[in-house]
Amino acid sequence: MLCAAVAAQRGLDVVLLEPNRMLGRKLRITGKGRCNVTNACEPKTVLEHIPTGGKFLYSALNRFPPSEVMDLFESLGVPLKVERGNRVFPVSDQAGDVAGALIRNLERAGVRVLRQTAKKLKIADGEVTGVETDTGEITCRNAAICTGGLSYPATGSTGDGHRLAKEAGHAIVPCRPSLVPLESPDGYCAEMQGFSLKNVTLTAYEDDRRIYRELGEMMFTHFGVTGPLVLSASAHMRDMDGHSYRLEIDLKPGLEEEKLDARILRDFEEQKNKEFKNALGGLAGRMMIPVLVRLSGIDPDTKVHSITREQRLGLVRLFKHFPVCVSGKRPFAEAIVTAGGVSLNEVNPRTMESKLVQGLYFAGEVLDLDAYTGGFNLQIAWSTGYVAGNAMN
């Protein structure tokens, strides 16, 4: 929608092909329906939150940075607010307001919206000449593929953009779900289904090499783990087939091991005649206590005053390094974004135009670009859409 409006504002005759009855269907469910529009930061910071392909975006981000995205939506009648982590949301907390503003922008720019599906690109002598749809053919000299990736297929992201690009001769970097919940073979995850952890530090390892660490929130589920920390960690897990991955949760990040030991010792002193299984109420949530007791290796019926120093230090280590094995990622239907897509080597970073086909452009998630959570993925969409819309002629 942004790409089409920008092109039309430059005087071009623009048609937007949208098979969905509702424009911006995926946008309306982002940020749990609140829409994390962007991140209130400098382009340099955005680049730091893009695991691969960041250099490709340098020009686009500097031409249309987060500050200008915010100015745009404010000018379109969507007041914004900045929350924790510099995440930007509409004041209304309604993603529909963002989509509505883009639709009004389209209408004012004179973009014609056709409820049709692009079936095939028409290319002659290395140039775009038209687009074949399910109802006929549209003659054009520019075509922009802004179809998204494979995440949330119910919203229309079914891989059509990748197919069209491949048919035009483009290489497609294998797609995989990113910003997605993680599956675990550990039965205790299902045992704690629905139990949330706040203010914990999650560390992810690839073959025992640390690849991610962050403080925040997460939750156990029937299949493994989910929540903001887990989604972000998943973006660092780039090769599930070639590597092994695991997680460690620091349940008490505010306490070093020595101070945590002193705290446990104090609690144990106050409850020295209780059974171990009943002595952790001040340290952990009710649903997690049976799991901690089991993993500690200490007999649950042991009187607290009988617990040895070695057993207590083992409990400290468990609190600081609670383990979760990772067996895989959840499917695309549950992924926020798609990693992989049209190879960046074949796209001009200053214009988003194909290096193989004149007049063919790409923007957004269809490209081999993905970022961490925090509004960075939508920023990629805005910047690439803006650049593509300005480059068409």
Coordinates of C-alpha atoms in Angstrom, one line a residue:
M1 CA 0.0 0.0 0.0
L2 CA 2.8 2.4 0.8
C3 CA 4.7 1.5 -2.4
A4 CA 1.6 2.1 -4.5
A5 CA 0.7 5.4 -2.9
V6 CA 4.3 6.8 -3.2
A7 CA 4.4 5.8 -6.9
A8 CA 0.9 7.4 -7.5
Q9 CA 1.9 10.6 -5.7
R10 CA 4.6 11.0 -8.3
G11 CA 2.0 11.1 -11.1
L12 CA 2.2 7.4 -12.2
D13 CA -0.9 5.4 -13.0
V14 CA -0.9 2.7 -10.4
V15 CA -3.0 -0.4 -9.9
L16 CA -2.8 -2.4 -6.7
L17 CA -3.7 -6.1 -7.1
E18 CA -5.1 -7.5 -3.8
P19 CA -6.9 -10.9 -3.8
N20 CA -8.1 -10.4 -0.2
R21 CA -11.4 -8.6 0.3
M22 CA -9.8 -6.6 3.1
L23 CA -6.6 -4.5 2.5
G24 CA -3.8 -4.8 5.0
R25 CA -5.1 -8.1 6.5
K26 CA -1.8 -9.2 7.9
L27 CA -1.0 -5.6 9.2
R28 CA -4.2 -5.7 11.2
I29 CA -3.0 -8.7 13.3
T30 CA 0.5 -7.5 13.9
G31 CA 1.6 -6.7 17.5
K32 CA -1.4 -8.8 18.8
G33 CA -3.7 -6.4 17.0
R34 CA -2.0 -3.3 18.2
C35 CA 0.6 -2.9 15.3
N36 CA 4.1 -2.2 16.4
V37 CA 4.6 0.4 13.6
T38 CA 8.3 0.9 13.9
N39 CA 11.1 1.4 16.5
A40 CA 11.9 5.0 17.6
C41 CA 15.6 4.7 16.9
E42 CA 18.3 5.7 14.4
P43 CA 18.9 3.7 11.1
K44 CA 22.1 2.3 12.6
T45 CA 20.1 0.7 15.4
V46 CA 17.7 -0.9 13.0
L47 CA 20.6 -2.4 11.1
E48 CA 21.9 -3.9 14.4
H49 CA 18.6 -5.7 14.7
I50 CA 18.7 -7.4 11.3
P51 CA 20.7 -10.7 11.5
T52 CA 21.5 -10.9 7.8
G53 CA 21.3 -8.5 4.9
G54 CA 21.6 -5.4 7.0
K55 CA 24.1 -3.8 4.7
F56 CA 21.6 -4.1 1.8
L57 CA 19.2 -1.9 3.7
Y58 CA 21.6 0.9 4.5
S59 CA 20.5 3.2 1.7
A60 CA 16.8 2.5 2.1
L61 CA 16.8 3.0 5.8
N62 CA 18.6 6.3 5.5
R63 CA 16.1 7.5 2.9
F64 CA 13.1 6.5 4.9
P65 CA 14.1 6.1 8.5
P66 CA 11.8 5.4 11.5
S67 CA 11.5 9.1 12.3
E68 CA 9.9 9.7 8.8
V69 CA 7.7 6.7 9.2
M70 CA 6.4 8.2 12.4
D71 CA 5.9 11.6 10.8
L72 CA 4.0 9.9 7.9
F73 CA 1.5 8.2 10.2
E74 CA 1.0 11.2 12.4
S75 CA 0.3 13.2 9.2
L76 CA -2.3 10.6 8.2
G77 CA -4.2 11.0 11.4
V78 CA -2.7 8.2 13.5
P79 CA -1.2 9.6 16.8
L80 CA 1.6 7.4 18.0
K81 CA 3.2 6.5 21.3
V82 CA 6.6 5.0 22.3
E83 CA 6.7 2.1 24.7
R84 CA 9.4 -0.1 26.3
G85 CA 12.2 -0.9 24.0
N86 CA 11.4 2.2 21.8
R87 CA 8.5 0.2 20.3
V88 CA 6.1 2.5 18.5
F89 CA 2.3 1.9 18.6
P90 CA -0.8 3.9 17.7
V91 CA -2.2 5.6 20.7
S92 CA -5.5 3.8 20.1
D93 CA -3.7 0.4 20.3
Q94 CA -5.7 -0.5 17.1
A95 CA -3.8 -1.9 14.2
G96 CA -6.9 -1.2 12.1
D97 CA -6.2 2.5 12.4
V98 CA -2.8 2.0 10.7
A99 CA -4.3 0.0 7.9
G100 CA -7.1 2.5 7.5
A101 CA -4.7 5.4 7.2
L102 CA -2.8 3.6 4.4
I103 CA -6.1 2.9 2.6
R104 CA -7.1 6.6 2.8
N105 CA -3.6 7.5 1.5
L106 CA -4.1 5.1 -1.4
E107 CA -7.4 6.7 -2.3
R108 CA -6.1 10.3 -2.1
A109 CA -3.2 9.3 -4.4
G110 CA -5.6 7.9 -7.0
V111 CA -4.5 4.2 -6.8
R112 CA -7.0 1.8 -8.3
V113 CA -7.4 -1.4 -6.2
L114 CA -8.4 -4.5 -8.1
R115 CA -9.5 -7.6 -6.3
Q116 CA -7.5 -9.9 -8.5
T117 CA -4.6 -12.3 -8.2
A118 CA -1.3 -11.9 -10.1
K119 CA -0.8 -15.2 -11.9
K120 CA 2.2 -14.4 -14.1
L121 CA 4.6 -11.6 -15.0
K122 CA 4.8 -10.8 -18.7
I123 CA 8.5 -10.2 -19.7
A124 CA 9.9 -9.4 -23.1
D125 CA 13.6 -8.7 -23.9
G126 CA 14.4 -8.5 -20.2
E127 CA 11.7 -5.9 -19.4
V128 CA 8.4 -6.1 -17.7
T129 CA 5.5 -5.6 -20.1
G130 CA 2.5 -6.7 -18.1
V131 CA 0.9 -8.9 -15.4
E132 CA -1.4 -11.7 -16.1
T133 CA -4.2 -11.9 -13.5
D134 CA -7.0 -14.4 -12.9
T135 CA -9.4 -12.3 -15.0
G136 CA -7.1 -11.0 -17.8
E137 CA -3.9 -9.1 -18.5
I138 CA -2.7 -5.6 -17.4
T139 CA -0.2 -3.9 -19.5
C140 CA 2.5 -2.1 -17.5
R141 CA 6.2 -1.1 -17.6
N142 CA 6.8 -1.6 -13.8
A143 CA 5.6 -4.3 -11.4
A144 CA 6.4 -4.4 -7.7
I145 CA 6.1 -7.7 -5.8
C146 CA 5.1 -6.9 -2.2
T147 CA 3.4 -10.2 -1.3
G148 CA 5.0 -10.9 2.0
G149 CA 6.6 -14.3 2.8
L150 CA 5.0 -17.5 4.0
S151 CA 4.1 -16.6 7.6
Y152 CA 0.4 -16.4 8.5
P153 CA -0.7 -18.0 5.2
A154 CA -4.4 -17.4 6.1
T155 CA -3.8 -13.7 5.4
G156 CA -2.7 -14.5 1.8
S157 CA 1.1 -15.0 2.3
T158 CA 1.2 -18.3 0.3
G159 CA 4.5 -17.9 -1.5
D160 CA 3.1 -16.4 -4.7
G161 CA 5.7 -13.7 -4.7
H162 CA 8.5 -16.2 -4.5
R163 CA 7.0 -18.2 -7.4
L164 CA 6.7 -15.1 -9.6
A165 CA 10.3 -14.0 -8.8
K166 CA 11.6 -17.5 -9.5
E167 CA 9.7 -17.6 -12.9
A168 CA 11.4 -14.3 -13.7
G169 CA 14.8 -15.9 -13.1
H170 CA 15.5 -14.9 -9.5
A171 CA 17.2 -17.2 -6.9
I172 CA 15.1 -17.8 -3.8
V173 CA 17.0 -18.3 -0.5
P174 CA 15.3 -21.3 1.2
C175 CA 12.5 -20.0 3.5
R176 CA 12.1 -20.8 7.1
P177 CA 9.9 -19.5 9.9
S178 CA 11.4 -16.8 12.2
L179 CA 10.1 -15.0 15.3
V180 CA 8.3 -18.2 16.0
P181 CA 7.6 -20.4 19.1
L182 CA 10.0 -23.2 19.8
E183 CA 9.3 -26.9 20.3
S184 CA 10.9 -28.9 23.1
P185 CA 11.1 -32.6 23.9
D186 CA 11.2 -31.8 27.6
G187 CA 8.0 -33.1 29.2
Y188 CA 8.1 -30.5 31.9
C189 CA 7.3 -27.7 29.4
A190 CA 3.8 -29.2 28.8
E191 CA 3.5 -29.8 32.6
M192 CA 3.9 -26.0 33.1
Q193 CA 1.6 -25.1 30.1
G194 CA 0.4 -21.5 30.5
F195 CA 2.9 -20.6 33.1
S196 CA 4.6 -17.3 32.4
L197 CA 8.0 -16.0 33.5
K198 CA 8.7 -12.3 33.8
N199 CA 12.0 -10.5 34.3
V200 CA 14.0 -13.6 33.5
T201 CA 17.1 -13.8 31.3
L202 CA 17.0 -16.3 28.4
T203 CA 20.2 -17.5 26.8
A204 CA 20.2 -19.5 23.5
Y205 CA 23.1 -21.7 22.4
E206 CA 24.0 -23.1 19.0
D207 CA 26.3 -26.2 19.5
D208 CA 27.2 -24.7 22.9
R209 CA 28.1 -21.3 21.5
R210 CA 26.0 -18.5 22.9
I211 CA 24.0 -16.8 20.2
Y212 CA 21.4 -14.8 22.2
R213 CA 20.8 -13.4 25.6
E214 CA 18.1 -11.0 26.7
L215 CA 16.0 -10.1 29.8
G216 CA 12.2 -10.2 29.4
E217 CA 9.2 -12.5 29.4
M218 CA 8.4 -16.0 28.1
M219 CA 5.8 -18.7 28.6
F220 CA 5.7 -22.5 28.7
T221 CA 3.3 -24.3 26.4
H222 CA 2.1 -27.8 25.5
F223 CA 4.7 -28.0 22.7
G224 CA 7.6 -26.1 24.3
V225 CA 8.1 -22.3 24.9
T226 CA 6.8 -19.1 23.5
G227 CA 6.7 -15.3 24.3
P228 CA 8.8 -12.3 23.3
L229 CA 12.2 -13.7 24.5
V230 CA 11.6 -17.0 22.7
L231 CA 10.5 -15.4 19.5
S232 CA 13.6 -13.2 19.4
A233 CA 15.8 -16.2 20.2
S234 CA 14.3 -18.1 17.3
A235 CA 15.6 -15.5 14.8
H236 CA 19.1 -16.5 15.8
M237 CA 18.5 -20.2 15.0
R238 CA 19.2 -20.1 11.3
D239 CA 19.9 -23.8 10.6
M240 CA 17.8 -26.3 12.6
D241 CA 19.1 -29.2 10.5
G242 CA 22.8 -28.5 10.7
H243 CA 23.1 -27.5 14.4
S244 CA 21.8 -28.3 17.8
Y245 CA 20.1 -25.6 19.9
R246 CA 19.2 -25.3 23.5
L247 CA 18.0 -22.6 26.0
E248 CA 18.9 -21.7 29.5
I249 CA 16.7 -19.6 31.7
D250 CA 18.2 -17.5 34.5
L251 CA 15.2 -17.4 36.9
K252 CA 16.9 -14.9 39.2
P253 CA 18.9 -12.5 37.0
G254 CA 19.0 -9.9 39.7
L255 CA 21.0 -12.1 42.0
E256 CA 24.5 -13.5 41.5
E257 CA 25.0 -17.2 42.5
E258 CA 26.5 -16.2 45.8
K259 CA 23.7 -13.9 46.8
L260 CA 21.1 -16.4 45.6
D261 CA 22.7 -19.1 47.7
A262 CA 22.5 -16.7 50.7
R263 CA 18.8 -16.1 50.0
I264 CA 18.0 -19.8 49.7
L265 CA 20.0 -20.4 52.9
R266 CA 17.9 -17.8 54.7
D267 CA 14.6 -19.3 53.4
F268 CA 15.7 -22.8 54.4
E269 CA 16.7 -21.6 57.9
E270 CA 13.1 -20.2 58.3
Q271 CA 11.6 -23.5 57.1
K272 CA 14.1 -26.0 58.3
N273 CA 11.5 -28.5 59.5
K274 CA 9.5 -28.5 56.3
E275 CA 9.9 -31.0 53.4
F276 CA 11.9 -29.7 50.5
K277 CA 8.9 -29.9 48.2
N278 CA 7.1 -27.4 50.4
A279 CA 10.0 -25.0 50.9
L280 CA 10.3 -23.2 47.6
G281 CA 7.2 -21.0 47.7
G282 CA 9.1 -17.8 48.2
L283 CA 11.5 -18.6 45.3
A284 CA 9.3 -19.9 42.4
G285 CA 5.8 -20.1 41.0
R286 CA 3.5 -22.8 42.1
M287 CA 3.5 -24.6 38.7
M288 CA 7.2 -24.6 38.5
I289 CA 8.0 -25.9 42.0
P290 CA 7.4 -29.6 41.3
V291 CA 9.7 -29.4 38.2
L292 CA 12.4 -27.6 40.1
V293 CA 12.2 -30.2 42.9
R294 CA 12.5 -33.1 40.3
L295 CA 15.4 -31.5 38.3
S296 CA 17.3 -30.7 41.5
G297 CA 17.7 -34.4 42.2
I298 CA 16.9 -33.8 45.9
D299 CA 14.3 -36.2 47.4
P300 CA 11.1 -34.1 47.7
D301 CA 10.4 -35.5 51.2
T302 CA 13.8 -34.5 52.5
K303 CA 13.6 -32.2 55.5
V304 CA 15.2 -28.8 54.7
H305 CA 17.6 -29.0 57.5
S306 CA 19.0 -32.2 56.0
I307 CA 19.9 -30.7 52.6
T308 CA 23.6 -30.6 52.1
R309 CA 25.7 -27.7 50.9
E310 CA 26.4 -29.5 47.6
Q311 CA 22.6 -30.1 47.0
R312 CA 21.9 -26.5 47.8
L313 CA 24.6 -25.2 45.3
G314 CA 23.1 -27.5 42.7
L315 CA 19.7 -25.9 43.3
V316 CA 21.3 -22.5 42.9
R317 CA 22.8 -23.6 39.5
L318 CA 19.4 -24.9 38.5
F319 CA 17.8 -21.5 39.2
K320 CA 20.5 -19.7 37.2
H321 CA 20.7 -22.2 34.3
F322 CA 17.2 -23.8 34.0
P323 CA 17.5 -26.0 30.9
V324 CA 15.2 -26.3 27.9
C325 CA 16.1 -28.5 24.9
V326 CA 15.0 -27.3 21.5
S327 CA 13.8 -29.8 19.0
G328 CA 12.4 -27.5 16.3
K329 CA 10.4 -24.4 15.4
R330 CA 6.6 -24.2 15.1
P331 CA 5.2 -24.0 11.5
F332 CA 4.9 -20.9 9.3
A333 CA 1.3 -20.6 10.3
E334 CA 2.6 -19.5 13.8
A335 CA 5.6 -17.5 12.6
I336 CA 5.6 -13.7 12.7
V337 CA 8.0 -13.4 9.8
T338 CA 9.7 -15.4 7.1
A339 CA 13.4 -15.7 6.9
G340 CA 14.7 -16.3 3.4
G341 CA 13.2 -15.1 0.1
V342 CA 14.4 -13.3 -3.0
S343 CA 18.2 -13.2 -3.1
L344 CA 19.5 -9.7 -2.3
N345 CA 22.4 -10.3 -4.7
E346 CA 20.0 -9.9 -7.5
V347 CA 18.3 -6.7 -6.3
N348 CA 19.6 -3.1 -6.5
P349 CA 19.6 -1.8 -2.9
R350 CA 19.2 1.8 -4.0
T351 CA 16.0 1.2 -6.0
M352 CA 14.7 -2.3 -5.1
E353 CA 14.7 -3.0 -8.8
S354 CA 15.7 -6.4 -10.1
K355 CA 19.2 -6.7 -11.6
L356 CA 17.8 -9.3 -14.0
V357 CA 14.5 -7.8 -15.2
Q358 CA 14.1 -4.1 -16.0
G359 CA 11.0 -2.7 -14.3
L360 CA 10.6 -5.5 -11.8
Y361 CA 10.7 -4.3 -8.1
F362 CA 10.5 -6.0 -4.7
A363 CA 9.6 -4.7 -1.3
G364 CA 9.1 -6.2 2.2
E365 CA 9.1 -9.7 3.4
V366 CA 9.3 -11.3 0.0
L367 CA 13.0 -10.3 0.1
D368 CA 15.6 -12.3 2.0
L369 CA 15.3 -9.9 5.0
D370 CA 14.1 -10.5 8.5
A371 CA 14.7 -8.7 11.8
Y372 CA 14.2 -9.2 15.5
T373 CA 11.0 -8.2 17.3
G374 CA 10.4 -4.5 18.1
G375 CA 8.9 -3.0 15.0
F376 CA 12.0 -3.6 12.9
N377 CA 10.3 -5.9 10.4
L378 CA 7.6 -3.4 9.6
Q379 CA 10.4 -0.7 9.2
I380 CA 12.0 -2.9 6.6
A381 CA 8.6 -3.0 4.8
W382 CA 8.1 0.8 4.9
S383 CA 11.7 1.6 3.8
T384 CA 11.8 -0.9 0.9
G385 CA 8.2 0.0 -0.2
Y386 CA 9.1 3.7 -0.1
V387 CA 12.3 3.3 -2.2
A388 CA 10.6 1.0 -4.7
G389 CA 7.7 3.5 -5.1
N390 CA 10.1 6.3 -5.7
A391 CA 12.2 4.4 -8.2
M392 CA 9.4 3.4 -10.7
N393 CA 9.0 5.5 -13.8

